[in-house]
Tab-separated table of C-alpha atoms and ligand atoms in Angstrom:
chain	number	residue	atom	x	y	z
A	1	MET	CA	19.623	11.676	6.581
A	2	MET	CA	16.447	11.442	8.546
A	3	PRO	CA	14.690	8.102	8.915
A	4	VAL	CA	11.033	8.269	7.882
A	5	VAL	CA	7.998	6.002	7.279
A	6	VAL	CA	5.214	7.189	4.935
A	7	VAL	CA	2.034	5.211	4.414
A	8	HIS	CA	-1.134	5.456	2.314
A	9	GLY	CA	-4.582	3.878	2.612
A	10	GLY	CA	-5.485	3.975	-1.076
A	11	ALA	CA	-6.307	6.733	-3.547
A	12	VAL	CA	-10.086	6.483	-3.138
A	13	GLN	CA	-13.033	8.484	-1.888
A	14	VAL	CA	-13.472	7.723	1.817
A	15	PRO	CA	-17.077	7.850	3.002
A	16	GLU	CA	-17.483	10.696	5.447
A	17	GLU	CA	-18.464	8.528	8.344
A	18	ARG	CA	-15.208	6.498	7.944
A	19	ALA	CA	-12.876	9.510	7.409
A	20	GLU	CA	-11.768	9.892	11.014
A	21	ILE	CA	-11.130	6.188	11.670
A	22	THR	CA	-9.221	5.898	8.392
A	23	ILE	CA	-7.010	8.805	9.274
A	24	SER	CA	-6.310	7.410	12.672
A	25	GLY	CA	-5.505	4.042	10.948
A	26	VAL	CA	-2.849	5.499	8.711
A	27	CYS	CA	-1.456	7.581	11.542
A	28	SER	CA	-1.072	4.649	13.838
A	29	ALA	CA	0.466	2.537	11.025
A	30	ALA	CA	3.071	5.232	10.252
A	31	ARG	CA	3.790	5.600	13.969
A	32	SER	CA	4.270	1.840	14.458
A	33	GLY	CA	6.565	1.601	11.460
A	34	TYR	CA	8.584	4.484	12.799
A	35	LEU	CA	8.866	2.807	16.260
A	36	VAL	CA	10.387	-0.170	14.493
A	37	LEU	CA	13.073	2.134	13.002
A	38	GLU	CA	13.709	3.731	16.366
A	39	GLU	CA	14.257	0.340	17.904
A	40	GLY	CA	16.948	-0.361	15.327
A	41	GLY	CA	14.847	-2.184	12.754
A	42	SER	CA	15.461	-1.881	9.019
A	43	SER	CA	13.308	0.015	6.515
A	44	LEU	CA	11.996	-3.377	5.347
A	45	ASP	CA	10.920	-4.263	8.909
A	46	ALA	CA	9.187	-0.843	9.178
A	47	VAL	CA	7.143	-1.043	5.952
A	48	VAL	CA	6.075	-4.595	6.747
A	49	GLU	CA	4.938	-3.594	10.277
A	50	ALA	CA	3.032	-0.558	8.958
A	51	VAL	CA	1.299	-2.641	6.258
A	52	VAL	CA	0.456	-5.491	8.630
A	53	GLN	CA	-1.350	-2.939	10.906
A	54	MET	CA	-3.448	-1.781	8.025
A	55	GLU	CA	-4.151	-5.346	6.805
A	56	ASN	CA	-5.407	-6.127	10.261
A	57	SER	CA	-7.712	-3.096	10.275
A	58	PRO	CA	-11.147	-3.702	8.715
A	59	TYR	CA	-11.165	-0.109	7.384
A	60	PHE	CA	-8.787	-0.734	4.439
A	61	SER	CA	-9.052	-3.060	1.440
A	62	ALA	CA	-6.176	-5.345	2.384
A	63	GLY	CA	-6.170	-8.471	4.573
A	64	CYS	CA	-9.313	-8.310	6.689
A	65	GLY	CA	-11.772	-5.936	4.961
A	66	SER	CA	-10.535	-6.608	1.434
A	67	VAL	CA	-13.001	-5.874	-1.366
A	68	LEU	CA	-14.539	-8.982	-2.878
A	69	ASN	CA	-14.252	-10.462	-6.348
A	70	VAL	CA	-17.295	-11.058	-8.560
A	71	LYS	CA	-18.018	-14.286	-6.689
A	72	GLY	CA	-18.000	-12.537	-3.314
A	73	GLU	CA	-14.655	-14.006	-2.341
A	74	VAL	CA	-11.380	-12.519	-1.075
A	75	GLU	CA	-8.308	-12.693	-3.335
A	76	MET	CA	-5.371	-10.602	-2.088
A	77	ASP	CA	-2.104	-9.376	-3.699
A	78	ALA	CA	1.026	-7.990	-1.987
A	79	ILE	CA	4.607	-7.005	-2.628
A	80	VAL	CA	7.715	-6.099	-0.593
A	81	MET	CA	10.999	-4.726	-2.028
A	82	ASP	CA	14.340	-4.145	-0.371
A	83	GLY	CA	16.239	-1.246	-1.898
A	84	LYS	CA	19.567	-2.445	-0.597
A	85	THR	CA	19.598	-5.782	-2.451
A	86	LEU	CA	16.821	-5.196	-5.046
A	87	GLY	CA	15.321	-8.294	-3.508
A	88	SER	CA	11.546	-8.475	-3.986
A	89	GLY	CA	8.790	-10.835	-2.969
A	90	SER	CA	5.182	-10.946	-4.218
A	91	VAL	CA	2.047	-13.008	-3.845
A	92	SER	CA	-1.211	-12.823	-5.723
A	93	ALA	CA	-4.714	-14.272	-5.473
A	94	VAL	CA	-4.113	-15.558	-1.950
A	95	ARG	CA	-7.317	-16.391	-0.078
A	96	ASP	CA	-6.531	-17.960	3.241
A	97	ILE	CA	-3.969	-15.986	5.151
A	98	ALA	CA	-4.311	-12.892	7.321
A	99	ASN	CA	-1.217	-10.956	6.242
A	100	PRO	CA	-0.233	-11.291	2.538
A	101	VAL	CA	2.584	-8.745	2.999
A	102	GLN	CA	4.344	-11.107	5.468
A	103	LEU	CA	3.965	-13.966	2.988
A	104	ALA	CA	5.447	-11.709	0.251
A	105	ARG	CA	8.457	-11.137	2.506
A	106	LEU	CA	8.834	-14.851	3.129
A	107	VAL	CA	8.780	-15.454	-0.652
A	108	MET	CA	11.686	-12.987	-0.898
A	109	GLU	CA	13.630	-14.400	1.962
A	110	LYS	CA	12.945	-18.140	1.871
A	111	THR	CA	12.575	-19.058	-1.825
A	112	SER	CA	14.670	-18.567	-4.916
A	113	HIS	CA	11.619	-16.956	-6.569
A	114	ALA	CA	10.172	-13.492	-6.627
A	115	PHE	CA	6.463	-14.210	-7.055
A	116	LEU	CA	4.097	-16.991	-5.975
A	117	THR	CA	0.414	-17.134	-6.796
A	118	ALA	CA	-2.871	-18.702	-5.686
A	119	GLU	CA	-2.745	-22.303	-4.461
A	120	GLY	CA	1.086	-22.443	-4.799
A	121	ALA	CA	1.437	-19.395	-2.579
A	122	SER	CA	-0.954	-20.976	-0.027
A	123	LYS	CA	1.012	-24.294	-0.041
A	124	PHE	CA	4.221	-22.352	0.530
A	125	ALA	CA	2.570	-20.402	3.425
A	126	ARG	CA	1.630	-23.702	5.101
A	127	SER	CA	5.113	-25.151	4.552
A	128	VAL	CA	6.662	-22.267	6.464
A	129	GLY	CA	4.107	-22.359	9.239
A	130	VAL	CA	1.936	-19.394	8.307
A	131	PRO	CA	-1.501	-20.118	9.823
A	132	GLU	CA	-4.402	-20.693	7.493
A	133	VAL	CA	-7.442	-18.494	8.188
A	134	SER	CA	-11.041	-18.870	6.846
A	135	GLN	CA	-12.452	-16.547	4.161
A	136	GLU	CA	-15.132	-15.647	6.623
A	137	SER	CA	-12.575	-14.117	8.973
A	138	LEU	CA	-11.389	-11.815	6.177
A	139	ILE	CA	-14.844	-10.634	5.033
A	140	THR	CA	-16.416	-7.804	6.931
A	141	GLU	CA	-20.063	-6.849	6.959
A	142	TYR	CA	-19.025	-3.613	5.081
A	143	SER	CA	-17.149	-5.473	2.325
A	144	ARG	CA	-20.097	-7.825	1.867
A	145	MET	CA	-22.475	-4.898	1.676
A	146	PHE	CA	-20.094	-3.006	-0.628
A	147	TRP	CA	-19.899	-6.047	-2.907
A	148	LYS	CA	-23.674	-6.357	-3.153
A	149	LYS	CA	-23.988	-2.641	-3.835
A	150	ASN	CA	-21.312	-2.812	-6.500
A	151	LEU	CA	-22.980	-5.757	-8.202
A	152	LEU	CA	-26.066	-3.623	-8.511
A	153	MET	CA	-24.666	-0.286	-9.542
A	154	SER	CA	-21.755	1.960	-8.549
A	155	ARG	CA	-18.065	1.455	-9.163
A	156	GLU	CA	-17.059	2.707	-5.748
A	157	LYS	CA	-13.650	1.596	-4.515
A	158	MET	CA	-11.940	0.917	-1.247
A	159	GLY	CA	-8.360	1.501	-0.368
A	160	THR	CA	-5.249	-0.495	-1.010
A	161	VAL	CA	-2.553	0.107	1.602
A	162	GLY	CA	1.179	0.721	1.268
A	163	ALA	CA	4.298	2.075	2.927
A	164	VAL	CA	7.749	3.323	2.086
A	165	ALA	CA	10.643	3.914	4.520
A	166	VAL	CA	14.217	5.040	4.900
A	167	ASP	CA	16.250	3.719	7.909
A	168	LYS	CA	19.251	5.270	9.634
A	169	ASP	CA	21.637	3.485	7.178
A	170	GLY	CA	19.887	5.104	4.223
A	171	ASN	CA	18.285	1.837	3.071
A	172	VAL	CA	14.888	2.227	1.437
A	173	ALA	CA	12.019	-0.255	1.179
A	174	CYS	CA	8.442	-0.482	0.039
A	175	ALA	CA	5.429	-2.731	0.751
A	176	THR	CA	1.928	-2.678	-0.809
A	177	SER	CA	-1.093	-4.906	-0.096
A	178	THR	CA	-4.589	-5.034	-1.525
A	179	GLY	CA	-7.850	-6.895	-2.021
A	180	GLY	CA	-7.686	-5.509	-5.608
A	181	MET	CA	-10.529	-3.907	-7.493
A	182	PRO	CA	-14.137	-4.508	-6.337
A	183	ASN	CA	-15.916	-7.227	-8.279
A	184	LYS	CA	-12.840	-8.140	-10.220
A	185	MET	CA	-12.883	-11.339	-12.215
A	186	GLU	CA	-11.654	-14.439	-10.421
A	187	GLY	CA	-7.854	-14.713	-10.954
A	188	ARG	CA	-7.446	-11.032	-11.805
A	189	VAL	CA	-4.117	-9.673	-10.685
A	190	GLY	CA	-3.500	-5.917	-10.477
A	191	ASP	CA	-0.568	-3.650	-10.237
A	192	THR	CA	0.052	-4.177	-6.481
A	193	PRO	CA	2.272	-7.321	-6.575
A	194	CYS	CA	4.039	-6.432	-9.865
A	195	VAL	CA	7.577	-5.141	-9.443
A	196	GLY	CA	7.803	-1.588	-10.706
A	197	SER	CA	4.002	-1.046	-10.767
A	198	GLY	CA	2.557	-1.433	-7.232
A	199	GLY	CA	5.972	-0.628	-5.723
A	200	TYR	CA	9.692	-0.405	-6.237
A	201	ALA	CA	12.679	0.278	-4.005
A	202	ASP	CA	16.298	0.961	-4.965
A	203	ASN	CA	18.830	2.579	-2.615
A	204	GLN	CA	20.247	4.436	-5.638
A	205	SER	CA	17.058	6.394	-6.221
A	206	GLY	CA	14.304	5.863	-3.614
A	207	ALA	CA	11.182	3.881	-2.987
A	208	VAL	CA	7.493	4.198	-4.096
A	209	SER	CA	4.273	2.427	-3.130
A	210	ALA	CA	1.382	3.028	-5.559
A	211	THR	CA	-2.369	2.822	-5.541
A	212	GLY	CA	-5.148	3.440	-8.084
A	213	HIS	CA	-6.545	1.590	-11.058
A	214	GLY	CA	-4.286	-1.431	-11.350
A	215	GLU	CA	-4.646	-2.011	-15.034
A	216	ALA	CA	-3.552	1.580	-15.720
A	217	ASN	CA	-0.775	1.684	-13.142
A	218	MET	CA	0.692	-1.484	-14.669
A	219	ARG	CA	0.702	-0.105	-18.166
A	220	VAL	CA	2.895	2.818	-17.171
A	221	THR	CA	4.858	0.877	-14.464
A	222	LEU	CA	4.026	3.779	-12.255
A	223	SER	CA	6.461	3.237	-9.336
A	224	ARG	CA	9.486	2.600	-11.622
A	225	LEU	CA	8.470	5.616	-13.839
A	226	ILE	CA	8.643	7.936	-10.768
A	227	LEU	CA	12.044	6.543	-9.738
A	228	PHE	CA	13.243	7.022	-13.302
A	229	HIS	CA	12.351	10.763	-12.914
A	230	MET	CA	14.267	10.828	-9.639
A	231	GLU	CA	17.318	9.290	-11.317
A	232	GLN	CA	17.102	12.139	-13.774
A	233	GLY	CA	17.436	14.606	-10.924
A	234	GLN	CA	13.833	15.344	-10.005
A	235	SER	CA	12.787	15.616	-6.310
A	236	ALA	CA	10.471	12.915	-4.862
A	237	GLU	CA	7.564	15.312	-5.122
A	238	ALA	CA	8.237	16.531	-8.664
A	239	ALA	CA	8.848	12.955	-9.878
A	240	SER	CA	5.685	11.704	-8.269
A	241	ASP	CA	3.698	14.456	-9.934
A	242	LEU	CA	5.283	13.718	-13.304
A	243	GLY	CA	4.410	10.036	-12.938
A	244	LEU	CA	0.792	10.772	-12.005
A	245	ALA	CA	0.482	13.380	-14.798
A	246	TYR	CA	1.698	10.817	-17.351
A	247	LEU	CA	-0.860	8.276	-15.992
A	248	LYS	CA	-3.582	10.842	-16.440
A	249	SER	CA	-2.539	12.290	-19.818
A	250	ARG	CA	-1.754	8.884	-21.391
A	251	LEU	CA	-4.526	6.730	-19.994
A	252	GLY	CA	-6.995	9.121	-18.332
A	253	ALA	CA	-6.399	7.324	-15.021
A	254	LEU	CA	-6.015	8.728	-11.491
A	255	GLY	CA	-3.903	7.360	-8.684
A	256	GLY	CA	-1.701	8.058	-5.748
A	257	VAL	CA	1.727	7.290	-4.345
A	258	VAL	CA	4.011	7.707	-1.369
A	259	THR	CA	7.624	8.258	-2.251
A	260	VAL	CA	10.935	8.619	-0.439
A	261	ASP	CA	14.518	9.275	-1.507
A	262	PRO	CA	17.513	7.738	0.344
A	263	GLN	CA	18.195	11.089	2.169
A	264	GLY	CA	14.785	10.915	3.911
A	265	ASN	CA	12.979	13.413	1.690
A	266	TRP	CA	9.449	12.170	1.300
A	267	THR	CA	6.115	13.045	-0.269
A	268	SER	CA	2.532	11.849	-0.605
A	269	ARG	CA	0.901	12.750	-3.959
A	270	PHE	CA	-2.391	11.823	-5.505
A	271	SER	CA	-4.570	12.929	-8.460
A	272	THR	CA	-7.822	11.631	-6.958
A	273	GLN	CA	-9.696	13.910	-4.600
A	274	GLN	CA	-8.707	11.966	-1.521
A	275	MET	CA	-6.026	9.539	-0.317
A	276	PRO	CA	-5.526	8.957	3.423
A	277	TRP	CA	-1.782	9.205	4.192
A	278	ALA	CA	0.585	9.699	7.133
A	279	ALA	CA	4.293	10.143	7.609
A	280	ALA	CA	6.362	9.795	10.785
A	281	GLN	CA	9.728	11.554	11.000
A	282	ASN	CA	11.729	13.319	13.688
A	283	ASP	CA	9.026	13.064	16.375
A	284	THR	CA	6.404	14.540	14.105
A	285	LEU	CA	3.389	12.883	12.558
A	286	HIS	CA	2.228	14.405	9.264
A	287	TYR	CA	-1.132	13.388	7.782
A	288	GLY	CA	-3.970	14.277	5.464
A	289	LEU	CA	-6.869	13.042	3.447
A	290	ASN	CA	-8.071	15.679	0.968
A	291	SER	CA	-6.025	17.153	-1.825
A	292	GLY	CA	-3.702	19.906	-0.431
A	293	GLU	CA	-4.206	18.929	3.216
A	294	HIS	CA	-1.152	18.579	5.462
A	295	PHE	CA	-1.616	18.418	9.224
A	296	ARG	CA	1.193	18.051	11.724
A	297	ARG	CA	1.394	17.047	15.339
A	298	SER	CA	4.105	15.848	17.665
A	299	PHE	CA	4.194	12.213	18.735
A	300	SER	CA	3.389	13.267	22.357
A	301	GLU	CA	0.050	14.881	21.351
A	302	GLN	CA	-2.967	12.603	21.431
A	303	HIS	CA	-5.074	12.456	18.239
B	401	LIG	N1	-7.389	0.542	-4.765
B	401	LIG	C1	-6.349	0.119	-5.426
B	401	LIG	O1	-5.312	0.769	-5.328
B	401	LIG	C2	-6.464	-1.110	-6.229
B	401	LIG	C3	-5.242	-1.756	-6.708
B	401	LIG	N2	-4.278	-0.805	-7.292
B	401	LIG	C4	-5.554	-2.776	-7.752
B	401	LIG	O2	-5.830	-2.432	-8.853
B	401	LIG	O3	-5.638	-3.941	-7.461
C-alpha cells in the first residue's frame, strides 16, 4: 500500500493566463498534503492541509477567491470525511471565516452533529476560537470582476477544490471546499457539503472528492455512486468513469473527481475539457490540466 494525496482545483475551463499558476497551486497543495503523511499525519490531516492551501490561494473558488452569489457576497460550503470511522463534518453558507474546511473538521470532531449552516456555523466557529474575517478579505478583484461579468452575460465558472488521501495505515479521507456556483441565489447549497455528493470516504472501498454542477452531482450522489461501483469490483478509474458517464447520460451534466482506493491506487477523471489536478506518491508528483494530460516529475525537480 502506497500513501498518496490527490487534489483537484475544479472541473472548469481555466483562462489561459491563469493556467500555469493554477497548476502550480494544485501541485503545491498535493505536495504539502503528502508532507503531512510523510511526517506521520493521517489521511484526514493530509486532505485538510491540501484544501486549506487552495482555500488560501486566490486562484481557486474556495475560501479567498470564492465566486460570489447574486448579491455579490461570499457564501462557502465544505465537507470532510474520515473513512476509518465514517465520521463526517460539513458547513454551508458560511461567510466570515478563512478556511471552511477546518470548520467542517471541527463540526465532525467537536459536535454531535454532521452539518452546521449559515449563522449557526459562524456562532460555532466563534465558540471554538476560529477567527472571524471580513467579507472583503475573501473577495478578490477577479471574483468581483467575474461576478459583474456573469451578471451581464456568460455562465463561466471557477474551480471548487478537493482532495483525497490514503495514509500508511490504509485509512482514506476526503475534503472538498467551494464558493459554489457563480451568481447563485442567496442560501443556495450545492453538492460540496452533502455527504455522498461532494465527497465520501470509507475504508472499505475508497474516497472521492467531486466537482461540477452541484445540482446535478447531488441528484446522482456522485461520490457515493463511484464508491458503489468500486464495491462491485471496479477499479478507481473505471468506477469514476462510470459515475461521470451516468451523470452525463442521465442529466446531461459534466463534472470531475479525484478517487483513491485503500491500497493507494488513485485516479483523476473529468468529463469537462479541463480540470487542474495533482497527485503526490512515492517521491513523484503527477499533474495535468487538459483531458488526457499526465505529466510527472520527481519531488526534487523544480517546477
Ligand atoms: N465548481 C464547482 O464544482 C461548484 C460546486 N460543485 C457547486 O455546485 O457548488
